[in-house]
């Protein structure tokens, strides 16, 4: 169960996470730890911030819509950053500066979990490797999430999107039958998969910490997580010498299966016939007695051979009605079917809204934002998003004074010296 029935608290309540991560995988891990109750403090350097802050269409959000945004304006309005860093506090400190380095050590000494997803070796150069941080917090759970892992021979390989997806053989299953060019997924699939693998490791380490009082070093690789996910296809090759072909929207055992045009502009419905019982039900919904009378179509092998013919007839039916109507008729008959939705339909989806999947929050720089809620927060256990993603360095003063015990004058001096900052420092400046 999600909450501890003895205390009513989320499972990671009372734990503090230092999140030194960038782009998607690491920040997504930190966000999920927050959703499970942990306090998460994101650290960045004014001269080396999380680059996803500024990886946006620079013309899209300009206030007057007529000029590119400045780096400072862009730093706090990235939808990527704001989605993956909600609920965190921000400490912007120069790690390469001795006083900044000491601040990070002091923060880690008061924390329980450290996460990072930089290129292997970067953390050691800055003096925040596992041995460095374990010296100030012996029971620390130190989590390194990288593309290829912390061990040779490929530890130093850079990982981003397609470069880590394709070496995982994921492309072998992705694409249509006649595709000859390897294709990545529609987004950087390795990042959330790697983050979920890391979350599992962190939760196990937290359990071990609570039982033994000992910390852990966790080495999680996105390529490992992706490669483990191809499972059955790899086993088929290793045992039978079979390389499964790309099938697009079709399935090796279900037939027919596909995505079919519905009534309206760019409207679609997905349908999957799992077995002969589904096939009989589909025929009744479509009022297609000829299908039932055809002995070749009575089994999946015959339906696979005539998949194109079936698809043509099935789409002639789906094209006459809205996707939701086809979905309802087929679901009522016991045939798996679902409407392909766009973002507006997703936002208005009655099931998602009934489950509290979205919530509006007010961001200090961007204004009103629509955010997905915690995937763990449902029903009586719902935990609302308690705050939006932080602006750069937004919580410098409160972290340094309230948590680390610096007085106001010491914090002001750190700010004057550039050890902490509330703005990024682009190289051009």
PDB file of C-alpha atoms in Angstrom, residues 26-195:
ATOM      1  CA  UNK A  26      17.557  12.129 -13.342  1.00  0.00           C
ATOM      2  CA  UNK A  27      15.019  14.912 -12.778  1.00  0.00           C
ATOM      3  CA  UNK A  28      12.184  12.452 -13.458  1.00  0.00           C
ATOM      4  CA  UNK A  29      13.602  10.176 -10.759  1.00  0.00           C
ATOM      5  CA  UNK A  30      13.763  13.115  -8.356  1.00  0.00           C
ATOM      6  CA  UNK A  31      10.182  14.068  -9.174  1.00  0.00           C
ATOM      7  CA  UNK A  32       8.946  10.539  -8.416  1.00  0.00           C
ATOM      8  CA  UNK A  33      10.825  10.540  -5.109  1.00  0.00           C
ATOM      9  CA  UNK A  34       9.038  13.780  -4.250  1.00  0.00           C
ATOM     10  CA  UNK A  35       5.715  12.198  -5.183  1.00  0.00           C
ATOM     11  CA  UNK A  36       6.467   9.417  -2.708  1.00  0.00           C
ATOM     12  CA  UNK A  37       6.963  11.922   0.088  1.00  0.00           C
ATOM     13  CA  UNK A  38      10.641  12.903   0.050  1.00  0.00           C
ATOM     14  CA  UNK A  39      11.893  16.472   0.254  1.00  0.00           C
ATOM     15  CA  UNK A  40      13.917  17.111  -2.909  1.00  0.00           C
ATOM     16  CA  UNK A  41      16.484  19.890  -3.307  1.00  0.00           C
ATOM     17  CA  UNK A  42      17.772  20.426  -6.821  1.00  0.00           C
ATOM     18  CA  UNK A  43      21.279  21.827  -7.075  1.00  0.00           C
ATOM     19  CA  UNK A  44      22.606  23.598 -10.157  1.00  0.00           C
ATOM     20  CA  UNK A  45      25.540  25.869 -10.881  1.00  0.00           C
ATOM     21  CA  UNK A  46      24.979  29.388 -12.219  1.00  0.00           C
ATOM     22  CA  UNK A  47      27.587  28.662 -14.893  1.00  0.00           C
ATOM     23  CA  UNK A  48      26.450  25.068 -15.538  1.00  0.00           C
ATOM     24  CA  UNK A  49      22.711  24.812 -15.020  1.00  0.00           C
ATOM     25  CA  UNK A  50      20.347  22.049 -16.062  1.00  0.00           C
ATOM     26  CA  UNK A  51      20.415  22.690 -19.814  1.00  0.00           C
ATOM     27  CA  UNK A  52      16.807  21.638 -20.257  1.00  0.00           C
ATOM     28  CA  UNK A  53      15.898  24.994 -18.711  1.00  0.00           C
ATOM     29  CA  UNK A  54      16.928  26.713 -21.928  1.00  0.00           C
ATOM     30  CA  UNK A  55      16.194  23.992 -24.500  1.00  0.00           C
ATOM     31  CA  UNK A  56      12.924  25.459 -25.747  1.00  0.00           C
ATOM     32  CA  UNK A  57      11.660  27.315 -28.791  1.00  0.00           C
ATOM     33  CA  UNK A  58      13.100  30.723 -27.927  1.00  0.00           C
ATOM     34  CA  UNK A  59      10.425  32.566 -29.897  1.00  0.00           C
ATOM     35  CA  UNK A  60       7.431  30.737 -28.488  1.00  0.00           C
ATOM     36  CA  UNK A  61       7.220  32.343 -25.063  1.00  0.00           C
ATOM     37  CA  UNK A  62       8.472  35.873 -25.682  1.00  0.00           C
ATOM     38  CA  UNK A  63       6.177  38.296 -23.905  1.00  0.00           C
ATOM     39  CA  UNK A  64       5.448  40.382 -26.984  1.00  0.00           C
ATOM     40  CA  UNK A  65       5.740  37.387 -29.333  1.00  0.00           C
ATOM     41  CA  UNK A  66       8.038  39.454 -31.561  1.00  0.00           C
ATOM     42  CA  UNK A  67      11.482  38.880 -30.105  1.00  0.00           C
ATOM     43  CA  UNK A  68      13.617  35.977 -28.922  1.00  0.00           C
ATOM     44  CA  UNK A  69      13.674  35.501 -25.186  1.00  0.00           C
ATOM     45  CA  UNK A  70      16.818  36.247 -23.250  1.00  0.00           C
ATOM     46  CA  UNK A  71      18.559  33.318 -21.522  1.00  0.00           C
ATOM     47  CA  UNK A  72      17.337  34.649 -18.173  1.00  0.00           C
ATOM     48  CA  UNK A  73      13.732  34.684 -19.359  1.00  0.00           C
ATOM     49  CA  UNK A  74      14.027  31.220 -20.823  1.00  0.00           C
ATOM     50  CA  UNK A  75      15.577  29.728 -17.696  1.00  0.00           C
ATOM     51  CA  UNK A  76      12.335  29.618 -15.736  1.00  0.00           C
ATOM     52  CA  UNK A  77       9.683  28.892 -18.371  1.00  0.00           C
ATOM     53  CA  UNK A  78      10.834  25.630 -19.961  1.00  0.00           C
ATOM     54  CA  UNK A  79       7.905  23.241 -20.058  1.00  0.00           C
ATOM     55  CA  UNK A  80      10.369  20.347 -19.989  1.00  0.00           C
ATOM     56  CA  UNK A  81      12.026  21.604 -16.817  1.00  0.00           C
ATOM     57  CA  UNK A  82       8.792  22.613 -15.136  1.00  0.00           C
ATOM     58  CA  UNK A  83       7.202  19.215 -15.760  1.00  0.00           C
ATOM     59  CA  UNK A  84      10.076  17.083 -14.483  1.00  0.00           C
ATOM     60  CA  UNK A  85      11.078  19.225 -11.505  1.00  0.00           C
ATOM     61  CA  UNK A  86       7.782  20.036  -9.847  1.00  0.00           C
ATOM     62  CA  UNK A  87       7.730  19.966  -6.082  1.00  0.00           C
ATOM     63  CA  UNK A  88      11.468  20.576  -5.694  1.00  0.00           C
ATOM     64  CA  UNK A  89      13.396  23.427  -4.105  1.00  0.00           C
ATOM     65  CA  UNK A  90      16.301  25.044  -5.947  1.00  0.00           C
ATOM     66  CA  UNK A  91      19.799  25.792  -4.684  1.00  0.00           C
ATOM     67  CA  UNK A  92      22.043  27.495  -7.259  1.00  0.00           C
ATOM     68  CA  UNK A  93      25.648  27.207  -6.124  1.00  0.00           C
ATOM     69  CA  UNK A  94      29.018  27.145  -7.887  1.00  0.00           C
ATOM     70  CA  UNK A  95      30.269  23.629  -7.225  1.00  0.00           C
ATOM     71  CA  UNK A  96      33.745  24.413  -8.550  1.00  0.00           C
ATOM     72  CA  UNK A  97      34.198  27.216  -6.003  1.00  0.00           C
ATOM     73  CA  UNK A  98      35.550  25.981  -2.625  1.00  0.00           C
ATOM     74  CA  UNK A  99      32.821  27.653  -0.589  1.00  0.00           C
ATOM     75  CA  UNK A 100      30.198  26.314  -2.979  1.00  0.00           C
ATOM     76  CA  UNK A 101      31.645  22.833  -2.708  1.00  0.00           C
ATOM     77  CA  UNK A 102      31.475  23.048   1.073  1.00  0.00           C
ATOM     78  CA  UNK A 103      27.834  24.098   0.916  1.00  0.00           C
ATOM     79  CA  UNK A 104      27.023  20.968  -1.075  1.00  0.00           C
ATOM     80  CA  UNK A 105      28.914  18.790   1.401  1.00  0.00           C
ATOM     81  CA  UNK A 106      27.027  20.390   4.283  1.00  0.00           C
ATOM     82  CA  UNK A 107      23.738  19.792   2.494  1.00  0.00           C
ATOM     83  CA  UNK A 108      24.542  16.146   1.784  1.00  0.00           C
ATOM     84  CA  UNK A 109      25.482  15.651   5.437  1.00  0.00           C
ATOM     85  CA  UNK A 110      21.881  16.527   6.298  1.00  0.00           C
ATOM     86  CA  UNK A 111      20.362  14.405   3.529  1.00  0.00           C
ATOM     87  CA  UNK A 112      19.686  10.723   2.873  1.00  0.00           C
ATOM     88  CA  UNK A 113      19.746  10.259  -0.914  1.00  0.00           C
ATOM     89  CA  UNK A 114      21.926  11.776  -3.635  1.00  0.00           C
ATOM     90  CA  UNK A 115      21.053  11.355  -7.310  1.00  0.00           C
ATOM     91  CA  UNK A 116      23.047  12.330 -10.389  1.00  0.00           C
ATOM     92  CA  UNK A 117      23.007  11.501 -14.085  1.00  0.00           C
ATOM     93  CA  UNK A 118      26.062  13.295 -15.409  1.00  0.00           C
ATOM     94  CA  UNK A 119      28.699  11.680 -17.565  1.00  0.00           C
ATOM     95  CA  UNK A 120      30.819   9.250 -15.500  1.00  0.00           C
ATOM     96  CA  UNK A 121      33.814  11.031 -14.010  1.00  0.00           C
ATOM     97  CA  UNK A 122      32.237  14.487 -13.784  1.00  0.00           C
ATOM     98  CA  UNK A 123      31.224  14.096 -10.156  1.00  0.00           C
ATOM     99  CA  UNK A 124      34.693  12.962  -9.074  1.00  0.00           C
ATOM    100  CA  UNK A 125      36.306  15.983 -10.755  1.00  0.00           C
ATOM    101  CA  UNK A 126      34.061  18.257  -8.712  1.00  0.00           C
ATOM    102  CA  UNK A 127      34.719  16.375  -5.486  1.00  0.00           C
ATOM    103  CA  UNK A 128      31.199  14.998  -5.097  1.00  0.00           C
ATOM    104  CA  UNK A 129      31.814  11.371  -6.026  1.00  0.00           C
ATOM    105  CA  UNK A 130      30.592   8.547  -3.843  1.00  0.00           C
ATOM    106  CA  UNK A 131      33.696   8.423  -1.654  1.00  0.00           C
ATOM    107  CA  UNK A 132      33.628  12.206  -1.212  1.00  0.00           C
ATOM    108  CA  UNK A 133      30.027  12.269  -0.059  1.00  0.00           C
ATOM    109  CA  UNK A 134      30.176   9.087   1.972  1.00  0.00           C
ATOM    110  CA  UNK A 135      32.849  10.780   4.061  1.00  0.00           C
ATOM    111  CA  UNK A 136      30.285  13.321   5.285  1.00  0.00           C
ATOM    112  CA  UNK A 137      27.270  10.981   5.255  1.00  0.00           C
ATOM    113  CA  UNK A 138      28.310   7.337   5.763  1.00  0.00           C
ATOM    114  CA  UNK A 139      24.769   5.972   5.342  1.00  0.00           C
ATOM    115  CA  UNK A 140      24.096   7.901   2.124  1.00  0.00           C
ATOM    116  CA  UNK A 141      22.177   6.275  -0.740  1.00  0.00           C
ATOM    117  CA  UNK A 142      24.193   7.450  -3.742  1.00  0.00           C
ATOM    118  CA  UNK A 143      22.447   6.920  -7.083  1.00  0.00           C
ATOM    119  CA  UNK A 144      24.250   7.240 -10.422  1.00  0.00           C
ATOM    120  CA  UNK A 145      21.932   7.014 -13.419  1.00  0.00           C
ATOM    121  CA  UNK A 146      23.843   7.048 -16.702  1.00  0.00           C
ATOM    122  CA  UNK A 147      23.498   5.796 -20.240  1.00  0.00           C
ATOM    123  CA  UNK A 148      25.859   2.824 -20.093  1.00  0.00           C
ATOM    124  CA  UNK A 149      26.796   2.455 -16.435  1.00  0.00           C
ATOM    125  CA  UNK A 150      29.858   3.300 -14.371  1.00  0.00           C
ATOM    126  CA  UNK A 151      32.013   0.369 -15.527  1.00  0.00           C
ATOM    127  CA  UNK A 152      34.143  -0.237 -18.670  1.00  0.00           C
ATOM    128  CA  UNK A 153      34.266  -0.631 -21.556  1.00  0.00           C
ATOM    129  CA  UNK A 154      31.564   1.911 -22.458  1.00  0.00           C
ATOM    130  CA  UNK A 155      31.262   3.930 -19.264  1.00  0.00           C
ATOM    131  CA  UNK A 156      32.419   7.130 -20.983  1.00  0.00           C
ATOM    132  CA  UNK A 157      29.999   6.904 -23.915  1.00  0.00           C
ATOM    133  CA  UNK A 158      27.569   9.808 -24.091  1.00  0.00           C
ATOM    134  CA  UNK A 159      23.886   8.909 -23.949  1.00  0.00           C
ATOM    135  CA  UNK A 160      20.999  10.949 -25.250  1.00  0.00           C
ATOM    136  CA  UNK A 161      17.811   9.768 -26.949  1.00  0.00           C
ATOM    137  CA  UNK A 162      18.509   7.651 -30.023  1.00  0.00           C
ATOM    138  CA  UNK A 163      22.188   6.960 -29.188  1.00  0.00           C
ATOM    139  CA  UNK A 164      21.119   4.873 -26.187  1.00  0.00           C
ATOM    140  CA  UNK A 165      17.881   3.456 -27.631  1.00  0.00           C
ATOM    141  CA  UNK A 166      19.337   1.908 -30.768  1.00  0.00           C
ATOM    142  CA  UNK A 167      22.276   0.078 -29.117  1.00  0.00           C
ATOM    143  CA  UNK A 168      19.651  -1.619 -26.934  1.00  0.00           C
ATOM    144  CA  UNK A 169      18.176  -3.443 -29.985  1.00  0.00           C
ATOM    145  CA  UNK A 170      14.915  -1.640 -29.332  1.00  0.00           C
ATOM    146  CA  UNK A 171      14.783  -0.534 -32.964  1.00  0.00           C
ATOM    147  CA  UNK A 172      14.419  -4.142 -34.102  1.00  0.00           C
ATOM    148  CA  UNK A 173      10.828  -4.079 -32.851  1.00  0.00           C
ATOM    149  CA  UNK A 174      10.022  -0.523 -33.891  1.00  0.00           C
ATOM    150  CA  UNK A 175       8.652   0.389 -37.317  1.00  0.00           C
ATOM    151  CA  UNK A 176       6.689  -1.131 -40.172  1.00  0.00           C
ATOM    152  CA  UNK A 177       7.338  -4.424 -41.918  1.00  0.00           C
ATOM    153  CA  UNK A 178       9.161  -2.983 -44.907  1.00  0.00           C
ATOM    154  CA  UNK A 179      11.174  -0.386 -42.999  1.00  0.00           C
ATOM    155  CA  UNK A 180      14.891  -0.724 -43.666  1.00  0.00           C
ATOM    156  CA  UNK A 181      16.135   2.231 -41.615  1.00  0.00           C
ATOM    157  CA  UNK A 182      16.362   1.738 -37.838  1.00  0.00           C
ATOM    158  CA  UNK A 183      13.894   3.996 -36.045  1.00  0.00           C
ATOM    159  CA  UNK A 184      13.879   5.404 -32.536  1.00  0.00           C
ATOM    160  CA  UNK A 185      10.698   5.756 -30.557  1.00  0.00           C
ATOM    161  CA  UNK A 186       8.727   8.978 -30.769  1.00  0.00           C
ATOM    162  CA  UNK A 187      10.442  10.284 -27.639  1.00  0.00           C
ATOM    163  CA  UNK A 188      13.511   9.498 -25.548  1.00  0.00           C
ATOM    164  CA  UNK A 189      12.103   6.267 -24.167  1.00  0.00           C
ATOM    165  CA  UNK A 190      15.297   5.369 -22.310  1.00  0.00           C
ATOM    166  CA  UNK A 191      14.947   8.297 -19.920  1.00  0.00           C
ATOM    167  CA  UNK A 192      11.686   7.384 -18.169  1.00  0.00           C
ATOM    168  CA  UNK A 193      12.496   3.659 -18.330  1.00  0.00           C
ATOM    169  CA  UNK A 194      15.900   4.298 -16.766  1.00  0.00           C
ATOM    170  CA  UNK A 195      14.334   6.552 -14.142  1.00  0.00           C
TER     171      UNK A 195
END
